[in-house]
Coordinates of N, CA and C in Angstrom, one line a residue:
Chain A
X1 N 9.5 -14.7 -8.2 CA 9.0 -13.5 -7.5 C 7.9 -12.8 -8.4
X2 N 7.1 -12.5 -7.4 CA 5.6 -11.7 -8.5 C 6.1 -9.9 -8.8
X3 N 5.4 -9.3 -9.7 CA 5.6 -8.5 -10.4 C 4.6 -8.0 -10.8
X4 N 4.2 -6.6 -10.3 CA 2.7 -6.1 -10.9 C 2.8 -4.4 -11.8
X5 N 2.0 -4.3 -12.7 CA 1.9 -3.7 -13.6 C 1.1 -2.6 -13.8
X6 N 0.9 -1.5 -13.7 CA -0.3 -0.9 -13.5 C -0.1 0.1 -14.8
X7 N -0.6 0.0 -15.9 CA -0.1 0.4 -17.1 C -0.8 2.4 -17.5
X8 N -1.3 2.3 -16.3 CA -1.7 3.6 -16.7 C -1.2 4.7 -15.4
X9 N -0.5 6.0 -15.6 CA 0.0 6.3 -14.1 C -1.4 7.5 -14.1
X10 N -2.1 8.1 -15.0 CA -3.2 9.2 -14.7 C -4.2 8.5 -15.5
X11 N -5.5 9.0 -14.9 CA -6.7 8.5 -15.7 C -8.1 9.6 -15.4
X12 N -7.7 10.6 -16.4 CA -9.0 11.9 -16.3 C -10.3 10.9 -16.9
X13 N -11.1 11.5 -15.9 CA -12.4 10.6 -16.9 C -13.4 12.3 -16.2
X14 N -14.6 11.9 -17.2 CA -15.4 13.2 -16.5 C -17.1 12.2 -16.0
X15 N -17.2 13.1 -14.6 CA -18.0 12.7 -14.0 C -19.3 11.7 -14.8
X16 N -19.9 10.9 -14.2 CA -20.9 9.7 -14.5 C -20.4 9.0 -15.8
X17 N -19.0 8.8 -16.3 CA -18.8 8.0 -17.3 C -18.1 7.3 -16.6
X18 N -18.1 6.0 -17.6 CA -17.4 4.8 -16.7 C -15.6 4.6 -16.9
X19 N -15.2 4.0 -16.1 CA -13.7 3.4 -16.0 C -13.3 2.4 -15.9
X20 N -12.0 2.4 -16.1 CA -11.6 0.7 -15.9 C -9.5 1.5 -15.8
X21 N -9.4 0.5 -14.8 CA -7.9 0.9 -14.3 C -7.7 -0.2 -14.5
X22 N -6.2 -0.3 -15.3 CA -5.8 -1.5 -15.2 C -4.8 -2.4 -14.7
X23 N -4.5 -3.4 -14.4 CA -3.5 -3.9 -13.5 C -3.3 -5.4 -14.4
X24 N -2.0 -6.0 -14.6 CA -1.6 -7.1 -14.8 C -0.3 -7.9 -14.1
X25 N 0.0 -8.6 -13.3 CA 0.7 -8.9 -12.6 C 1.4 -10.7 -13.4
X26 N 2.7 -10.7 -12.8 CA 3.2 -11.7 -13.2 C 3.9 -12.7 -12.0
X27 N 3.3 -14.0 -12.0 CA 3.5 -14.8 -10.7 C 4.2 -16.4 -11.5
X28 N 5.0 -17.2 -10.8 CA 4.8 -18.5 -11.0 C 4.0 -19.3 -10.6
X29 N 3.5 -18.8 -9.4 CA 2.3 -19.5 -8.7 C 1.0 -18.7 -8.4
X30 N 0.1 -19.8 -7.9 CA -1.0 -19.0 -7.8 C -1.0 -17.6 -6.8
X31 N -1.9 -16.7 -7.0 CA -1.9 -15.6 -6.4 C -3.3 -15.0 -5.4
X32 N -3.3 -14.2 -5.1 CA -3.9 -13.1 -4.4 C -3.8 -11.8 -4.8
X33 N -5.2 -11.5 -5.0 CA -4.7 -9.8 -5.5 C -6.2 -9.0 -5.4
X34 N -5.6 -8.0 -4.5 CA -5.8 -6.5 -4.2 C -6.1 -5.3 -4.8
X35 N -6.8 -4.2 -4.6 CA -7.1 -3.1 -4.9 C -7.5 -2.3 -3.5
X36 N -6.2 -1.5 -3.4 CA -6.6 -0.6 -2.7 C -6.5 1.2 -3.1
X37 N -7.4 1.8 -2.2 CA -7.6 3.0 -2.7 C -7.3 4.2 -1.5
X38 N -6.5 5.2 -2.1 CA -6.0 6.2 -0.9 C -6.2 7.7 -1.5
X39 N -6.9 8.2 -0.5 CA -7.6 9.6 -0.5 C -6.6 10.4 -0.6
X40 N -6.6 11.6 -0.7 CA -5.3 12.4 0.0 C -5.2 12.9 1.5
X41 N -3.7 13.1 1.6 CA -3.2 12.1 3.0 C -3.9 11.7 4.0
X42 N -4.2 10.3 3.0 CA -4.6 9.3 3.8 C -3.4 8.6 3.3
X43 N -3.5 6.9 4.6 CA -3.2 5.8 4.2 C -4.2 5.4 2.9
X44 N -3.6 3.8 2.6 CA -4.2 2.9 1.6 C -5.2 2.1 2.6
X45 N -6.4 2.1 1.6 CA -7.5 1.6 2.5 C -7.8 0.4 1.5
X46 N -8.5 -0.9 2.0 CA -9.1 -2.0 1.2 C -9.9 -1.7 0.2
X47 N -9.5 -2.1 -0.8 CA -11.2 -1.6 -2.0 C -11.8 -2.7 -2.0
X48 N -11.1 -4.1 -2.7 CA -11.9 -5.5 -2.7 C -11.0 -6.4 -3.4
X49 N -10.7 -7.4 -3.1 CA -9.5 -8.7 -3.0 C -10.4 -9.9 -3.6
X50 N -9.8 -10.0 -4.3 CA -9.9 -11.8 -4.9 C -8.7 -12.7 -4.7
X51 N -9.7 -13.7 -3.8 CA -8.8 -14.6 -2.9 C -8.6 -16.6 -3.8
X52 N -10.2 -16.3 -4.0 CA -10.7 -17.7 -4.7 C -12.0 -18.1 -5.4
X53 N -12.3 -18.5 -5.9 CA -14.0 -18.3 -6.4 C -14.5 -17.5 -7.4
X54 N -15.6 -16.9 -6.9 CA -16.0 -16.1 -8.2 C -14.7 -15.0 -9.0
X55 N -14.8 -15.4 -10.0 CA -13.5 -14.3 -10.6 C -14.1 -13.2 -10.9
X56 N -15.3 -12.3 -10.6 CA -15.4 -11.3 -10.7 C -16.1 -10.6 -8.7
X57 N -15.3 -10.1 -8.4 CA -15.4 -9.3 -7.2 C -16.0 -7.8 -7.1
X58 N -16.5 -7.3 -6.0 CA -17.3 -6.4 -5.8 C -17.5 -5.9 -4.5
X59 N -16.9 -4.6 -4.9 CA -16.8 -3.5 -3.3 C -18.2 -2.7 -3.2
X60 N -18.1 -2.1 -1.8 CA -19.5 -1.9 -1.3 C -20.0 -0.6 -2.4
X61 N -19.3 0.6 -2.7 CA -18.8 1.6 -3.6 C -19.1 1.4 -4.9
X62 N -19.7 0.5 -5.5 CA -19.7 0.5 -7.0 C -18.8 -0.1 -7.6
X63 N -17.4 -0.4 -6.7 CA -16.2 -0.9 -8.0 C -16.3 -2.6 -8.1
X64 N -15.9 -3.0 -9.2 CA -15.7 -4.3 -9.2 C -14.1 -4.8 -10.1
X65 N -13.9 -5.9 -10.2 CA -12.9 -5.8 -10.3 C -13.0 -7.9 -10.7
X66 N -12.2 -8.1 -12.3 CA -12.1 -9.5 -12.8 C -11.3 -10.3 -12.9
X67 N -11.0 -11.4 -12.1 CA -10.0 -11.7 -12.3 C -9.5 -12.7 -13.5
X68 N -8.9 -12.8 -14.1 CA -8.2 -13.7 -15.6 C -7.2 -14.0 -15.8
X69 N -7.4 -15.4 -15.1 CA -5.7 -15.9 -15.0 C -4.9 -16.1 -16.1
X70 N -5.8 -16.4 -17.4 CA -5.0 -16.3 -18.9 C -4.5 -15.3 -19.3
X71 N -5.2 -14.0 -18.6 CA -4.3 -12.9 -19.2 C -3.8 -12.1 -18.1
X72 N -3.8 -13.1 -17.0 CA -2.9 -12.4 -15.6 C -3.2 -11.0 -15.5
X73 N -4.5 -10.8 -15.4 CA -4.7 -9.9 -15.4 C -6.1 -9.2 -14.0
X74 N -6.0 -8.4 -13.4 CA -6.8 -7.8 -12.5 C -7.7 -6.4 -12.2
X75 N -7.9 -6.0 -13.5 CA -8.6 -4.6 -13.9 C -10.1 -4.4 -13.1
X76 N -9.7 -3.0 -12.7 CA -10.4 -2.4 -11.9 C -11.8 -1.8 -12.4
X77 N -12.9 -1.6 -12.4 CA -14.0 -1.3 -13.4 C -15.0 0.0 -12.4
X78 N -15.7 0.5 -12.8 CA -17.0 1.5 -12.3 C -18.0 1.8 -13.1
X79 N -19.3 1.4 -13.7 CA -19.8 2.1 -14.6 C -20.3 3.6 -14.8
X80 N -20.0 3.7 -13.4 CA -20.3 5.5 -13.2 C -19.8 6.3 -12.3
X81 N -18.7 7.1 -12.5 CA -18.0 7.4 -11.2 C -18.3 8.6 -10.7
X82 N -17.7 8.9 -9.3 CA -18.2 10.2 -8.9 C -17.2 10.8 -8.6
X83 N -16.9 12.6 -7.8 CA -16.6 13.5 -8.2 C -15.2 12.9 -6.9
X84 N -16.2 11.9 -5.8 CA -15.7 11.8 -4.4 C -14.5 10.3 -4.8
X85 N -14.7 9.8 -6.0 CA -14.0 8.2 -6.4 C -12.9 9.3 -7.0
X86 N -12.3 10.4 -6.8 CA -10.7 10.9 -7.3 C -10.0 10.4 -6.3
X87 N -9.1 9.7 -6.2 CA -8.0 9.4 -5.4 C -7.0 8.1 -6.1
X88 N -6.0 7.6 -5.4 CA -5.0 7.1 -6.0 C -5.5 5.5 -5.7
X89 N -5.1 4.9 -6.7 CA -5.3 3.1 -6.9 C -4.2 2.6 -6.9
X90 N -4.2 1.4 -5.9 CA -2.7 0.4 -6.2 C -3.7 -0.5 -6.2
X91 N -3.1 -1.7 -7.4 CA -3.1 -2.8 -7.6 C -2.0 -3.8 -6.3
X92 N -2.2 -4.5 -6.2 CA -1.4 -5.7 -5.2 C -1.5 -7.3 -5.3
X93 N -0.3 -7.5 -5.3 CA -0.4 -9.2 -5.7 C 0.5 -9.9 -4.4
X94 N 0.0 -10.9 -3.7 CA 0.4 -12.0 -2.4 C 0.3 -13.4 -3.6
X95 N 1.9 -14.0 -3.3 CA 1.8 -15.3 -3.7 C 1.2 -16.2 -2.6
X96 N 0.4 -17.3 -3.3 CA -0.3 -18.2 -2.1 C 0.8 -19.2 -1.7
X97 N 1.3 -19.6 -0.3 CA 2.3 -20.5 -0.1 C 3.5 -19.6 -0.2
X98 N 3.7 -18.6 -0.4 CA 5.0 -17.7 -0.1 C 5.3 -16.7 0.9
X99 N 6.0 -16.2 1.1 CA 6.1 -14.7 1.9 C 5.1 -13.7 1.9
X100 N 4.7 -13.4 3.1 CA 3.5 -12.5 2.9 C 4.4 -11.1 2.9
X101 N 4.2 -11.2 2.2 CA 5.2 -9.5 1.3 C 4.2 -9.3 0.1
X102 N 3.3 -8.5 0.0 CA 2.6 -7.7 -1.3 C 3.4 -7.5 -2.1
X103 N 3.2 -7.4 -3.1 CA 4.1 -6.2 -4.6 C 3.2 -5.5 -4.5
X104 N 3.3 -4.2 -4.4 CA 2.6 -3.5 -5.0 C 2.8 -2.5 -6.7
X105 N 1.4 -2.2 -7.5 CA 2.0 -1.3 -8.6 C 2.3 -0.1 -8.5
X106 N 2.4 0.6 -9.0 CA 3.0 2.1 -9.4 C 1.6 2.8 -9.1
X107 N 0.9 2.4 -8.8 CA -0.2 3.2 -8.6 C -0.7 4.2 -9.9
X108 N -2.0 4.4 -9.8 CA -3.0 5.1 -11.6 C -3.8 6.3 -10.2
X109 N -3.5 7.2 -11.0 CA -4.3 8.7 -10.3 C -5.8 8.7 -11.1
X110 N -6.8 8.4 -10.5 CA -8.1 8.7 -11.0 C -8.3 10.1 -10.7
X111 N -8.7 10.9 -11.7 CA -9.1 12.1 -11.7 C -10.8 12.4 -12.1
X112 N -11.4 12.6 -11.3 CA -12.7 12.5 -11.9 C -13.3 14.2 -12.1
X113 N -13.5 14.7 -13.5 CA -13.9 16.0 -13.5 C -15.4 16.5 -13.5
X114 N -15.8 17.4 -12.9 CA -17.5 17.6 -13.3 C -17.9 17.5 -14.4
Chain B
X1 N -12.1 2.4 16.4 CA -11.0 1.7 16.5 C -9.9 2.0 15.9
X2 N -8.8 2.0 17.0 CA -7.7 3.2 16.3 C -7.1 2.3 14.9
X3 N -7.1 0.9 15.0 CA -6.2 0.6 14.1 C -4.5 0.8 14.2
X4 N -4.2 1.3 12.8 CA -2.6 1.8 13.2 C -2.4 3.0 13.3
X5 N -1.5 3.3 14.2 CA -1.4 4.8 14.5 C 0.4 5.4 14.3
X6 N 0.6 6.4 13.4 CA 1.7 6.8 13.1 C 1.7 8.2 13.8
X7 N 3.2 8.4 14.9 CA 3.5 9.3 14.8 C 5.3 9.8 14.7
X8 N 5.3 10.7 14.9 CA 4.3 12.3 14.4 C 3.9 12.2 12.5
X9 N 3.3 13.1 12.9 CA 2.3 13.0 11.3 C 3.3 13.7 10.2
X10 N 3.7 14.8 11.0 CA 4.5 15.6 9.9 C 5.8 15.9 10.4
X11 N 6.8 16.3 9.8 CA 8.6 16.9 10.8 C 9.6 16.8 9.6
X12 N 10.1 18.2 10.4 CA 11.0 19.0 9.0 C 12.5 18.5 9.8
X13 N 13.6 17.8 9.2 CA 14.7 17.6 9.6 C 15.6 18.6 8.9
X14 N 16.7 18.6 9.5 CA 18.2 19.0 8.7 C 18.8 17.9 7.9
X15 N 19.8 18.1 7.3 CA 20.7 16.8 7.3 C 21.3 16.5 8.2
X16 N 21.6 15.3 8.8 CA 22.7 14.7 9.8 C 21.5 14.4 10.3
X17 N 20.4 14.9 11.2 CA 20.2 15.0 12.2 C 19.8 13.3 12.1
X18 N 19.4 12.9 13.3 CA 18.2 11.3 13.7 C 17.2 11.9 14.1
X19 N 16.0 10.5 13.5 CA 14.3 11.0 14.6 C 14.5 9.3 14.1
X20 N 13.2 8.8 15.3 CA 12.4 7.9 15.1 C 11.0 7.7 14.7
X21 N 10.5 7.1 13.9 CA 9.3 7.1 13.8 C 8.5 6.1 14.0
X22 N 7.4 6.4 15.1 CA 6.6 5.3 15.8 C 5.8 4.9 14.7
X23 N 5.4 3.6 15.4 CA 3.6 2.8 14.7 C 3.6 2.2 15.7
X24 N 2.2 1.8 16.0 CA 1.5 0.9 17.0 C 0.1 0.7 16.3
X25 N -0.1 -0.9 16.5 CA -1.2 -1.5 15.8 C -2.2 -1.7 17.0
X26 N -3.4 -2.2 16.9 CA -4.1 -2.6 18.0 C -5.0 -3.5 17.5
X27 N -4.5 -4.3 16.2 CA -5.1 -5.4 15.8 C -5.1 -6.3 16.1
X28 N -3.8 -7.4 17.2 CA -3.0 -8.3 17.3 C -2.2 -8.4 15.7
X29 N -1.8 -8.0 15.0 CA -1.8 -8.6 14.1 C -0.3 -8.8 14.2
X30 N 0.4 -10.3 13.5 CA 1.8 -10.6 13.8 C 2.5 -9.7 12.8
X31 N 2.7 -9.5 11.7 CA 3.2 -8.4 10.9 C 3.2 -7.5 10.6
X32 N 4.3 -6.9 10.6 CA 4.4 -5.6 10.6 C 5.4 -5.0 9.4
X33 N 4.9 -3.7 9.0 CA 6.2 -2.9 7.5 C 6.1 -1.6 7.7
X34 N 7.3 -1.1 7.3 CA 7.5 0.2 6.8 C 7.8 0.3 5.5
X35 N 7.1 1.2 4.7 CA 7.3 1.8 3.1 C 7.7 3.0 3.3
X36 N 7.8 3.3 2.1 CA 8.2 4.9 1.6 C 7.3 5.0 0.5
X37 N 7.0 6.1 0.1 CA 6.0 6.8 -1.3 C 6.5 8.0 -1.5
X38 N 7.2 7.8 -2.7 CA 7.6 9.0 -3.5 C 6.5 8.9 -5.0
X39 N 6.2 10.1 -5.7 CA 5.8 10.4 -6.3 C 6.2 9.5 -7.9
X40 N 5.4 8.8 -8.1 CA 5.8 8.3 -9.4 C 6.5 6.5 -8.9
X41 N 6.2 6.2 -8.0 CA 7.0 5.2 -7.4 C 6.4 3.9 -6.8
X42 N 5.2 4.6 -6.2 CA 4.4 3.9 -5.5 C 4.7 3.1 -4.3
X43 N 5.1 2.7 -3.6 CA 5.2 1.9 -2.3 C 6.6 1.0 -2.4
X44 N 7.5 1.3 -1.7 CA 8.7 0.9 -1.7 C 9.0 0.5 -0.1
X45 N 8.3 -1.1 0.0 CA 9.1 -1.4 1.5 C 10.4 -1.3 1.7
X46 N 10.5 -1.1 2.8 CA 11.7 -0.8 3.8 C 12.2 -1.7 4.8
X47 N 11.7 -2.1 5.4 CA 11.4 -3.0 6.5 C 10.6 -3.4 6.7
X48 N 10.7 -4.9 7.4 CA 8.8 -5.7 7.7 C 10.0 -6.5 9.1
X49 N 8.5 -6.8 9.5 CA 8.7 -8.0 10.8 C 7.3 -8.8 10.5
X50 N 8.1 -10.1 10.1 CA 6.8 -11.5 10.1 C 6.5 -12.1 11.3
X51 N 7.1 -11.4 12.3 CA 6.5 -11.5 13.3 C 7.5 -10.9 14.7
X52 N 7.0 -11.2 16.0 CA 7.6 -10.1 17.1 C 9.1 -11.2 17.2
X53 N 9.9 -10.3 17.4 CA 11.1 -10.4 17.3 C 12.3 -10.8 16.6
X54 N 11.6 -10.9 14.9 CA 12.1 -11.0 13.7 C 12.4 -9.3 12.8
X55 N 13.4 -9.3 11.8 CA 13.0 -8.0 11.1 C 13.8 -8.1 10.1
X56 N 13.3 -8.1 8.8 CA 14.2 -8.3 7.6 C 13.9 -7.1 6.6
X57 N 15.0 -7.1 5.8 CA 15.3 -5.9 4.9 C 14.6 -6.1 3.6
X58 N 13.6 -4.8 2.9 CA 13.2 -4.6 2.0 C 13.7 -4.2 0.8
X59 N 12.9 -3.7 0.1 CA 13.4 -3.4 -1.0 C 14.4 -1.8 -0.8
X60 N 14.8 -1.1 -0.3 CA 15.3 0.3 0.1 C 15.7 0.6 1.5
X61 N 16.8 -0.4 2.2 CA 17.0 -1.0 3.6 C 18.1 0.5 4.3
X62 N 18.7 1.1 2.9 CA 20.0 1.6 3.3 C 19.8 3.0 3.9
X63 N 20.0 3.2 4.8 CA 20.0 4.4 6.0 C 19.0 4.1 6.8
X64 N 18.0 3.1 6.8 CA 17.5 3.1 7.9 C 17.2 1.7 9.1
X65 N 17.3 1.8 9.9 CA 17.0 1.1 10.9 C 15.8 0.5 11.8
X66 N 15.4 -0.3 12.2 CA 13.7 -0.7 12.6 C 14.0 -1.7 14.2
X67 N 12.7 -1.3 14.7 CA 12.7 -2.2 15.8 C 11.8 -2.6 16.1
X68 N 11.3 -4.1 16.4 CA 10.3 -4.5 16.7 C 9.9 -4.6 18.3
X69 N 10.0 -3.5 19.3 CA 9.8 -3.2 20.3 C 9.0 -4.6 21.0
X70 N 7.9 -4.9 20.5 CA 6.8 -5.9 21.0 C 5.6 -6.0 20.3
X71 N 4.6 -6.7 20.1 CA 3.8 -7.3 19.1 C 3.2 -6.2 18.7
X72 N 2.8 -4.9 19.5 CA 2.4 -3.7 18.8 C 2.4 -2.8 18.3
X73 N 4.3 -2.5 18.4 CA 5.1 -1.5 18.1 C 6.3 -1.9 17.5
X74 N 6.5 -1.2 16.3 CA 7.2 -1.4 15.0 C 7.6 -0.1 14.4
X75 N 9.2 0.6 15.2 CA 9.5 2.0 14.9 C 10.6 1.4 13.7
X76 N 11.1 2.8 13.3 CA 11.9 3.4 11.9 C 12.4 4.5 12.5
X77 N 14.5 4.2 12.2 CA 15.1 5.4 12.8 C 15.7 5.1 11.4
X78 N 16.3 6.9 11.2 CA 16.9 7.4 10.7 C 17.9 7.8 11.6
X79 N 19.4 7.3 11.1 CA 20.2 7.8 12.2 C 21.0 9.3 11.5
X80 N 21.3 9.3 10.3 CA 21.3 10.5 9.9 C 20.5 10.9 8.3
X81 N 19.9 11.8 8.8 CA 18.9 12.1 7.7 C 19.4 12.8 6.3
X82 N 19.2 12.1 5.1 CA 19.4 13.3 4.0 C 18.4 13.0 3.2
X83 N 19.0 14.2 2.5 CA 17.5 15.0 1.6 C 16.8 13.9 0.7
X84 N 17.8 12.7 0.5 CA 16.9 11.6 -0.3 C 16.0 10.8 0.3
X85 N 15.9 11.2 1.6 CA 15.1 10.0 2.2 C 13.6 11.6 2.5
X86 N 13.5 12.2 2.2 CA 12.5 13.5 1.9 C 11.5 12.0 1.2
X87 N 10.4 11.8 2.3 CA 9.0 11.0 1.4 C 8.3 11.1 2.3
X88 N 6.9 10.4 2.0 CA 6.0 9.8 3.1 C 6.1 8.6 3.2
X89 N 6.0 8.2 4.6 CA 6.2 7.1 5.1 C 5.2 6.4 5.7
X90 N 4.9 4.8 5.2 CA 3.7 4.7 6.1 C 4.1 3.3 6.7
X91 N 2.9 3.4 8.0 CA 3.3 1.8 8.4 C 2.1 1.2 8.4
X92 N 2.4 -0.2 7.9 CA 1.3 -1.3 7.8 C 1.5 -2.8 8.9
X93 N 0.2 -3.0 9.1 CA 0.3 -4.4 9.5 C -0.9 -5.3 8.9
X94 N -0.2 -6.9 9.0 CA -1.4 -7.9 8.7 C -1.2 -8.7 9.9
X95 N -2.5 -9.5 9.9 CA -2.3 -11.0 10.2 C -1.5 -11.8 9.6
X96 N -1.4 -13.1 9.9 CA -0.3 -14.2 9.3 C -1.3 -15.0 8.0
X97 N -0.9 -14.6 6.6 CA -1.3 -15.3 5.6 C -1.5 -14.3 4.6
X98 N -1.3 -14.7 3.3 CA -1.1 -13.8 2.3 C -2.8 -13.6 1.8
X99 N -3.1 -14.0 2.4 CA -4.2 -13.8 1.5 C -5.6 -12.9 2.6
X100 N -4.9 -12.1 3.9 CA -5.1 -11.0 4.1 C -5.0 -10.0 3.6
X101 N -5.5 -8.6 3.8 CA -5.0 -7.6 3.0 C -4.4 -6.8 4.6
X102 N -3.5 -5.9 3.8 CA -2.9 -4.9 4.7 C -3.8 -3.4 5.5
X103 N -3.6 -3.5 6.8 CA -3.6 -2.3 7.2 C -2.8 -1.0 7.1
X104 N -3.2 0.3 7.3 CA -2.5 1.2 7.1 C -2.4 2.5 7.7
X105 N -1.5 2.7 8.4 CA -1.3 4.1 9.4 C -1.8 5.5 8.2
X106 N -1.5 6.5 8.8 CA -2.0 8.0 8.0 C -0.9 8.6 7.3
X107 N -0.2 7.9 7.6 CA 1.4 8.4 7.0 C 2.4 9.7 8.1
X108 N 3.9 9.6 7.7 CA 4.4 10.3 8.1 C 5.4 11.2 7.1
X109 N 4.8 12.5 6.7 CA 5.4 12.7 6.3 C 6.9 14.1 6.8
X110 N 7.8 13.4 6.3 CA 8.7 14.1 6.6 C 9.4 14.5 5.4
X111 N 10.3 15.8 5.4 CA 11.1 16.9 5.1 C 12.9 16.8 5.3
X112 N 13.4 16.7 4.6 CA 15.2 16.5 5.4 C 15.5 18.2 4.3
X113 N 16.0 18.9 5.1 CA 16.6 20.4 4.4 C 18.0 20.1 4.5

């Protein structure tokens, strides 16, 4: 069964500095993994998924996001964020060949201040 | 495009009482969940259907109930409400394959007094 990690639950940063959220998940098999992002009350919306291929991904927004299967790891990046990027992050891991059931993490509160 | 649609958005219960809570997708999409989000928790399914006329138990199955009406509708009853089941609730659908990502209703949040 996969297992995801999201090691930070708050992350103040102040406006135009950069971030990085982090996510590490733990699978026997190969995976799939997610970043989604949810406004307040909102649902969770797509940020940007690495499925296969390039191990560094990239949403329309600025964020990108690397994948490293040696350090099972899926961190989320921005070099410059804005006032409107505050809302909540889940990381998400789909085993390939398993149950389509997500894990999702605990979710990291980006707080972005002026 | 509506996507998924959760209602009612918001509703204050007693204890004891029952409600249902709708979703309807307009994706085709074969899968269907319900979670919970409590604060500090993050997403705790409840129920899923891998597809129309299947429905299996999640991770937090106990007090509630689910029906997969037909390929576009995927309710959550509470047959008696208490104050631990006080969260938002949301419903999701995919297509068939893990390596979609999930859709997501607006949530429903409810109250149990």
């Amino acid at each position: 069964a996969q297992s995801v990690t999201q090691l930070d639950s708050q992350v103040p940063v102040f406006e135009e500095a950069p971030v990085e959220l982090r996510c590490n998940y733990s699978s026997s098999v190969s995976v799939y993994l997610f970043w989604y992002v949810q406004y307040p009350n909102q649902g969770l919306q797509l940020l940007l998924k690495y499925l296969s291929g390039s191990t560094l991904v990239e949403s329309i927004n600025g964020f990108e996001a690397e994948f490293n299967k040696s350090q099972t790891s899926f961190h989320l990046r921005k070099p410059s964020v804005h006032i409107s990027d505050t809302a909540e992050y889940f990381c998400a891991v789909s085993e390939q060949g398993g149950s389509y059931i997500p894990t999702f993490g605990r979710g990291t509160s980006l707080i972005v201040h002026p | 495009n509506a996507g998924v649609t959760q209602t009612p958005k918001f509703q204050v219960l007693k204890t004891g009482q029952s409600m249902t809570l709708q979703c309807a997708q307009d994706m085709n999409h074969n899968s269907m969940y319900w979670y919970r989000q409590d604060p500090g928790m993050g997403l705790r399914l409840i129920y899923y259907s891998a597809s129309e006329g299947t429905t299996d138990k999640g991770e937090v199955p106990n007090g509630y109930n689910v029906s997969r009406l037909n390929k576009r509708e995927f309710s959550l009853r509470l047959e008696s409400a208490a104050p631990s089941q006080t969260s938002v609730y949301f419903c999701a659908s995919m297509t068939t394959g893990g390596n979609q990502p999930q859709h997501f209703g607006d949530g429903t949040r409810l109250s149990i007094l």
